[in-house]
Amino acid sequence: MIDTRPTRNLALELVRVTEAAALGAGRFMGRGDKIAADRAAVNGMRLVLNSIQMDGVIVIGEGEKDEAPMLYNGEKLGTGDPPLVDIAVDPIDGTRPLALGLQNSITTVALAPRGTMFNPGPYVYMKKIAVGPQARDVIDIRASITDNLHAVAKARGEDVKDLTVVILDRPRHEDMIAEVRRCGARIRLIPDGDVAGALMTALPDSGIDVLLGIGGTPEGVLAACALRAAGGNIQGLLVARNDEERHRGDEAGIDFHKVLTMDTLVSSEDVFFAATGLTNGDLLRGVDYFAGGAVTDSLVMRGLTGTVRRITSTHRLSKLTQISAIEY
């Protein structure tokens, strides 16, 4: 029998994927063209994914939300050789910040053994709570925000007033923000990009302790891959966007009260994650272009070993364009 487990460190190959996406999309920072930026990221990402020795299927792709012609859910990528893997991609987490030249836009990709990633189908939003290793065993998304913040603070040996909570800046979060403030915790509101927000909870010296709020389910799966590798934790609940979606979910047997644990979102420890910065942010620096080249800043993670690498790469674009079908 062929061993299909992805035991080699595919994360070191994935960083080439996110670097390619960043080099292409980074050219569109501040140019106000989200579509062109996303196209450049998708093209770069897909080109390199197809060069990796793997039999991959997109589980989390561009298809559900963006109706993309490439990197769609169910697309097969790689050389077709083992290992058999699920793929999750977000070519641009923070399309609007990139288009406007704002902070915290990144590109991300994750792999896990075939059949281990959660497929949200049409339910593209979820309520989330994410934390780092110190508080990984104490969170409960069914409990109140107040109870969770006190539990996290106790696990960290701190007071609630010492915590910093990251939340997407959305009208739907007004009540949540008010409760966090009543508890005395500090808040960092972000315009987009909750993959980075979730990941920062697990990284030392990030200044972020908890992520709360409703964001994308695909981003939740990507965050789960990163947090599993980094030793953190995430829980979620699917959210229906309207009565029609809830009705369809009820008819299909979707339980909107069922907690999506880390094991639900990605059930294998043999997970790989990579992210590269598009614009400067709290997590990563953006692409820095210079005459004839560029510098990228990336994070690379492997779940089996818990290894987190930071990779700064200098790219000679004049050489890359000689061997690449993508214009950087």
Short mmCIF file of C-alpha atoms in Angstrom, two decimals:
data_model
loop_
_atom_site.label_atom_id
_atom_site.label_comp_id
_atom_site.label_asym_id
_atom_site.label_seq_id
_atom_site.Cartn_x
_atom_site.Cartn_y
_atom_site.Cartn_z
CA MET A 1 0.00 0.00 0.00
CA ILE A 2 1.26 3.49 -0.86
CA ASP A 3 1.87 5.70 2.17
CA THR A 4 -0.07 8.87 1.40
CA ARG A 5 0.74 10.78 4.58
CA PRO A 6 2.38 14.19 3.91
CA THR A 7 5.40 13.54 6.15
CA ARG A 8 7.97 15.69 4.35
CA ASN A 9 8.06 19.35 5.29
CA LEU A 10 5.77 20.76 2.64
CA ALA A 11 5.69 24.08 4.50
CA LEU A 12 9.09 24.94 3.04
CA GLU A 13 7.58 24.49 -0.42
CA LEU A 14 4.42 26.40 0.48
CA VAL A 15 6.39 29.55 1.22
CA ARG A 16 7.26 29.70 -2.48
CA VAL A 17 3.50 29.72 -3.13
CA THR A 18 2.77 32.70 -0.89
CA GLU A 19 5.89 34.53 -2.05
CA ALA A 20 4.76 34.20 -5.67
CA ALA A 21 1.30 35.50 -4.78
CA ALA A 22 2.78 38.40 -2.83
CA LEU A 23 5.25 39.41 -5.54
CA GLY A 24 2.44 39.63 -8.09
CA ALA A 25 -0.27 41.20 -5.95
CA GLY A 26 2.07 43.55 -4.10
CA ARG A 27 2.40 45.63 -7.26
CA PHE A 28 -1.22 46.70 -6.80
CA MET A 29 -0.86 48.15 -3.31
CA GLY A 30 -2.75 51.41 -3.11
CA ARG A 31 -3.87 51.30 -6.75
CA GLY A 32 -7.53 50.78 -5.86
CA ASP A 33 -8.00 47.72 -8.08
CA LYS A 34 -9.04 44.77 -5.90
CA ILE A 35 -9.89 42.56 -8.87
CA ALA A 36 -6.50 42.94 -10.55
CA ALA A 37 -4.70 42.40 -7.25
CA ASP A 38 -6.65 39.22 -6.53
CA ARG A 39 -6.04 37.95 -10.07
CA ALA A 40 -2.30 38.47 -9.70
CA ALA A 41 -2.24 36.65 -6.36
CA VAL A 42 -4.31 33.74 -7.69
CA ASN A 43 -2.14 33.35 -10.80
CA GLY A 44 1.10 33.31 -8.81
CA MET A 45 -0.25 30.96 -6.18
CA ARG A 46 -1.70 28.47 -8.66
CA LEU A 47 1.45 28.38 -10.78
CA VAL A 48 3.64 27.28 -7.88
CA LEU A 49 1.06 24.97 -6.27
CA ASN A 50 0.99 22.98 -9.50
CA SER A 51 4.76 22.47 -9.30
CA ILE A 52 4.64 20.78 -5.87
CA GLN A 53 4.82 16.99 -5.65
CA MET A 54 1.38 16.29 -4.22
CA ASP A 55 -2.11 15.19 -5.15
CA GLY A 56 -4.02 18.17 -3.85
CA VAL A 57 -7.68 19.21 -3.82
CA ILE A 58 -8.89 22.70 -2.92
CA VAL A 59 -11.27 22.49 0.05
CA ILE A 60 -11.07 26.17 1.00
CA GLY A 61 -10.73 28.25 -2.15
CA GLU A 62 -11.90 31.35 -3.92
CA GLY A 63 -15.02 29.75 -5.36
CA GLU A 64 -17.75 30.15 -2.76
CA LYS A 65 -17.39 33.84 -2.03
CA ASP A 66 -15.64 35.20 -5.10
CA GLU A 67 -16.72 32.85 -7.92
CA ALA A 68 -13.11 32.73 -9.09
CA PRO A 69 -12.17 30.88 -12.30
CA MET A 70 -9.09 29.42 -10.58
CA LEU A 71 -8.34 28.11 -7.09
CA TYR A 72 -12.00 27.16 -6.89
CA ASN A 73 -13.35 24.61 -4.40
CA GLY A 74 -12.71 21.11 -5.74
CA GLU A 75 -9.90 22.10 -8.13
CA LYS A 76 -7.05 19.58 -8.28
CA LEU A 77 -3.52 20.93 -7.98
CA GLY A 78 0.01 19.56 -7.80
CA THR A 79 1.82 16.93 -9.83
CA GLY A 80 -0.75 14.22 -9.03
CA ASP A 81 1.75 12.14 -7.05
CA PRO A 82 1.37 11.31 -3.33
CA PRO A 83 0.86 12.63 -0.72
CA LEU A 84 -2.91 13.16 -0.95
CA VAL A 85 -3.75 16.50 0.64
CA ASP A 86 -6.49 19.03 1.25
CA ILE A 87 -5.58 22.61 0.34
CA ALA A 88 -6.85 25.84 1.85
CA VAL A 89 -5.98 29.16 0.22
CA ASP A 90 -6.63 32.81 0.74
CA PRO A 91 -4.65 34.57 -1.98
CA ILE A 92 -5.32 37.92 -0.30
CA ASP A 93 -6.54 38.11 3.28
CA GLY A 94 -7.27 41.81 3.32
CA THR A 95 -8.07 42.73 -0.29
CA ARG A 96 -9.42 46.15 0.66
CA PRO A 97 -6.36 47.14 2.76
CA LEU A 98 -4.11 46.13 -0.13
CA ALA A 99 -6.12 48.14 -2.66
CA LEU A 100 -6.09 51.18 -0.36
CA GLY A 101 -2.49 50.81 0.81
CA LEU A 102 -3.50 50.05 4.40
CA GLN A 103 -1.89 47.66 6.88
CA ASN A 104 -2.21 43.93 7.60
CA SER A 105 -2.84 42.42 4.16
CA ILE A 106 -1.29 38.95 3.76
CA THR A 107 -1.45 35.92 1.47
CA THR A 108 -1.90 32.45 2.99
CA VAL A 109 -2.03 28.75 2.14
CA ALA A 110 -2.34 25.56 4.21
CA LEU A 111 -2.16 21.81 3.56
CA ALA A 112 -3.36 18.80 5.56
CA PRO A 113 -3.91 15.09 4.80
CA ARG A 114 -6.87 14.35 2.51
CA GLY A 115 -10.21 14.44 4.29
CA THR A 116 -9.02 16.30 7.40
CA MET A 117 -10.12 19.88 6.58
CA PHE A 118 -13.61 21.14 7.33
CA ASN A 119 -15.62 22.07 4.24
CA PRO A 120 -18.11 24.83 5.16
CA GLY A 121 -19.98 24.65 1.86
CA PRO A 122 -22.12 27.77 1.39
CA TYR A 123 -21.87 28.84 5.05
CA VAL A 124 -19.10 31.37 4.71
CA TYR A 125 -19.40 33.14 8.07
CA MET A 126 -18.68 31.92 11.57
CA LYS A 127 -18.43 33.31 15.08
CA LYS A 128 -14.90 32.75 16.41
CA ILE A 129 -12.74 32.83 19.48
CA ALA A 130 -9.00 32.19 19.17
CA VAL A 131 -6.19 32.18 21.73
CA GLY A 132 -2.56 31.20 22.12
CA PRO A 133 -0.99 28.21 23.88
CA GLN A 134 -1.35 29.47 27.46
CA ALA A 135 -5.14 29.66 27.24
CA ARG A 136 -5.81 26.92 24.68
CA ASP A 137 -7.70 24.69 27.15
CA VAL A 138 -9.96 27.26 28.81
CA ILE A 139 -12.03 28.88 26.05
CA ASP A 140 -15.69 28.04 25.40
CA ILE A 141 -17.47 29.88 22.59
CA ARG A 142 -20.82 29.01 24.19
CA ALA A 143 -19.89 30.97 27.32
CA SER A 144 -20.13 34.75 27.62
CA ILE A 145 -17.34 37.03 26.51
CA THR A 146 -16.91 38.06 30.13
CA ASP A 147 -16.43 34.47 31.30
CA ASN A 148 -13.99 33.74 28.48
CA LEU A 149 -11.87 36.81 29.16
CA HIS A 150 -11.65 35.99 32.87
CA ALA A 151 -10.70 32.39 32.05
CA VAL A 152 -8.02 33.52 29.59
CA ALA A 153 -6.60 36.04 32.03
CA LYS A 154 -6.44 33.42 34.81
CA ALA A 155 -4.72 30.91 32.52
CA ARG A 156 -2.14 33.53 31.59
CA GLY A 157 -1.60 34.62 35.20
CA GLU A 158 -2.86 38.12 34.38
CA ASP A 159 -5.77 40.43 35.04
CA VAL A 160 -8.41 41.01 32.39
CA LYS A 161 -7.18 44.59 32.11
CA ASP A 162 -3.85 43.18 30.88
CA LEU A 163 -5.47 41.48 27.87
CA THR A 164 -5.67 42.88 24.34
CA VAL A 165 -8.52 41.62 22.17
CA VAL A 166 -8.51 41.93 18.38
CA ILE A 167 -11.90 42.37 16.67
CA LEU A 168 -12.94 43.14 13.10
CA ASP A 169 -14.29 46.68 12.90
CA ARG A 170 -17.87 45.89 11.85
CA PRO A 171 -21.29 47.23 12.99
CA ARG A 172 -22.28 43.67 13.94
CA HIS A 173 -19.67 43.72 16.69
CA GLU A 174 -20.93 46.80 18.58
CA ASP A 175 -22.41 44.78 21.47
CA MET A 176 -19.34 42.58 21.65
CA ILE A 177 -17.03 45.59 21.78
CA ALA A 178 -19.14 47.13 24.53
CA GLU A 179 -18.90 43.96 26.65
CA VAL A 180 -15.13 43.71 26.21
CA ARG A 181 -14.80 47.32 27.32
CA ARG A 182 -17.01 46.69 30.36
CA CYS A 183 -14.65 43.87 31.32
CA GLY A 184 -11.71 46.28 31.20
CA ALA A 185 -9.72 44.59 28.42
CA ARG A 186 -8.08 46.61 25.69
CA ILE A 187 -9.27 46.34 22.08
CA ARG A 188 -7.49 46.59 18.76
CA LEU A 189 -9.98 47.04 15.93
CA ILE A 190 -8.84 45.85 12.52
CA PRO A 191 -10.53 46.68 9.18
CA ASP A 192 -9.92 43.24 7.64
CA GLY A 193 -7.71 40.18 7.93
CA ASP A 194 -8.75 37.98 10.83
CA VAL A 195 -6.41 35.13 9.81
CA ALA A 196 -3.55 37.37 10.89
CA GLY A 197 -5.51 38.43 13.96
CA ALA A 198 -6.06 34.83 15.05
CA LEU A 199 -2.47 33.86 14.36
CA MET A 200 -1.10 36.75 16.41
CA THR A 201 -2.75 35.32 19.54
CA ALA A 202 -0.29 32.41 19.39
CA LEU A 203 2.88 34.36 18.62
CA PRO A 204 5.05 35.75 21.42
CA ASP A 205 5.45 39.52 21.51
CA SER A 206 2.55 40.15 19.10
CA GLY A 207 0.66 42.08 21.77
CA ILE A 208 -2.58 40.21 20.95
CA ASP A 209 -4.12 37.74 23.41
CA VAL A 210 -7.61 36.93 22.07
CA LEU A 211 -9.50 37.14 18.79
CA LEU A 212 -13.28 37.54 18.95
CA GLY A 213 -16.02 38.12 16.40
CA ILE A 214 -17.80 36.97 13.27
CA GLY A 215 -15.62 36.51 10.23
CA GLY A 216 -15.17 34.18 7.29
CA THR A 217 -15.47 30.41 7.77
CA PRO A 218 -12.75 29.76 5.14
CA GLU A 219 -10.46 32.10 7.08
CA GLY A 220 -11.38 30.16 10.21
CA VAL A 221 -10.10 26.93 8.67
CA LEU A 222 -6.85 28.61 7.61
CA ALA A 223 -6.47 30.09 11.09
CA ALA A 224 -7.07 26.65 12.62
CA CYS A 225 -4.24 25.19 10.52
CA ALA A 226 -1.87 27.92 11.70
CA LEU A 227 -2.98 27.75 15.33
CA ARG A 228 -2.66 23.95 15.43
CA ALA A 229 0.94 24.32 14.30
CA ALA A 230 1.63 27.18 16.72
CA GLY A 231 -0.02 25.54 19.73
CA GLY A 232 -3.05 27.82 20.02
CA ASN A 233 -6.75 27.06 19.80
CA ILE A 234 -9.84 28.25 17.96
CA GLN A 235 -13.55 27.51 18.28
CA GLY A 236 -16.39 28.58 16.02
CA LEU A 237 -20.12 28.50 15.33
CA LEU A 238 -21.57 28.70 11.83
CA VAL A 239 -23.59 31.87 11.22
CA ALA A 240 -26.47 32.16 8.75
CA ARG A 241 -26.38 35.48 6.89
CA ASN A 242 -30.15 35.70 6.50
CA ASP A 243 -33.41 33.83 7.14
CA GLU A 244 -33.23 32.07 3.79
CA GLU A 245 -29.77 30.69 4.52
CA ARG A 246 -30.86 29.57 7.97
CA HIS A 247 -33.93 27.86 6.52
CA ARG A 248 -31.83 26.04 3.92
CA GLY A 249 -29.40 25.04 6.64
CA ASP A 250 -32.16 23.69 8.85
CA GLU A 251 -33.53 21.67 5.93
CA ALA A 252 -30.04 20.29 5.23
CA GLY A 253 -29.55 19.32 8.88
CA ILE A 254 -26.96 22.01 9.63
CA ASP A 255 -26.64 22.56 13.38
CA PHE A 256 -25.84 26.24 13.88
CA HIS A 257 -25.38 25.56 17.61
CA LYS A 258 -22.71 22.88 17.15
CA VAL A 259 -19.27 24.05 18.24
CA LEU A 260 -16.61 23.80 15.54
CA THR A 261 -13.56 22.77 17.53
CA MET A 262 -9.98 22.73 16.35
CA ASP A 263 -10.36 19.03 15.55
CA THR A 264 -13.46 19.79 13.49
CA LEU A 265 -11.77 22.52 11.46
CA VAL A 266 -8.59 20.52 10.83
CA SER A 267 -8.38 17.06 12.37
CA SER A 268 -4.70 16.25 11.70
CA GLU A 269 -1.52 17.36 13.41
CA ASP A 270 0.30 16.84 10.10
CA VAL A 271 -0.62 20.31 8.90
CA PHE A 272 1.40 22.96 7.07
CA PHE A 273 0.85 26.70 6.85
CA ALA A 274 2.60 29.61 5.14
CA ALA A 275 1.87 33.33 4.98
CA THR A 276 3.66 36.22 3.28
CA GLY A 277 3.06 39.90 3.94
CA LEU A 278 1.54 42.07 1.23
CA THR A 279 1.44 45.33 3.18
CA ASN A 280 3.23 46.23 6.39
CA GLY A 281 1.38 45.03 9.45
CA ASP A 282 1.53 43.72 13.00
CA LEU A 283 2.30 40.19 11.79
CA LEU A 284 4.49 40.62 8.71
CA ARG A 285 6.19 43.29 6.65
CA GLY A 286 4.85 43.97 3.18
CA VAL A 287 6.64 43.42 -0.13
CA ASP A 288 9.48 45.89 -0.55
CA TYR A 289 10.41 46.43 -4.19
CA PHE A 290 13.75 47.81 -5.33
CA ALA A 291 15.43 48.19 -8.72
CA GLY A 292 15.39 44.72 -10.25
CA GLY A 293 14.08 42.88 -7.21
CA ALA A 294 11.98 42.64 -4.07
CA VAL A 295 12.13 41.51 -0.45
CA THR A 296 9.37 39.41 1.16
CA ASP A 297 8.64 38.54 4.79
CA SER A 298 6.99 35.18 5.54
CA LEU A 299 5.95 32.79 8.31
CA VAL A 300 6.19 29.03 7.76
CA MET A 301 4.71 26.46 10.17
CA ARG A 302 4.70 22.69 10.53
CA GLY A 303 2.20 21.03 12.83
CA LEU A 304 4.03 17.75 13.54
CA THR A 305 7.03 19.54 15.02
CA GLY A 306 5.44 22.81 16.10
CA THR A 307 8.21 24.62 14.24
CA VAL A 308 7.54 28.24 13.29
CA ARG A 309 10.03 29.80 10.92
CA ARG A 310 10.30 33.41 9.82
CA ILE A 311 11.79 33.73 6.35
CA THR A 312 13.03 36.93 4.75
CA SER A 313 13.74 36.42 1.05
CA THR A 314 15.40 38.60 -1.57
CA HIS A 315 14.10 37.94 -5.09
CA ARG A 316 15.88 38.91 -8.30
CA LEU A 317 12.91 39.60 -10.55
CA SER A 318 15.02 39.85 -13.69
CA LYS A 319 15.97 36.19 -13.20
CA LEU A 320 12.51 35.06 -12.11
CA THR A 321 10.86 36.44 -15.23
CA GLN A 322 13.19 34.32 -17.38
CA ILE A 323 11.77 31.08 -15.95
CA SER A 324 8.25 32.11 -14.86
CA ALA A 325 5.02 32.44 -16.80
CA ILE A 326 3.96 35.14 -14.33
CA GLU A 327 5.01 38.78 -14.63
CA TYR A 328 6.32 40.11 -11.35
#
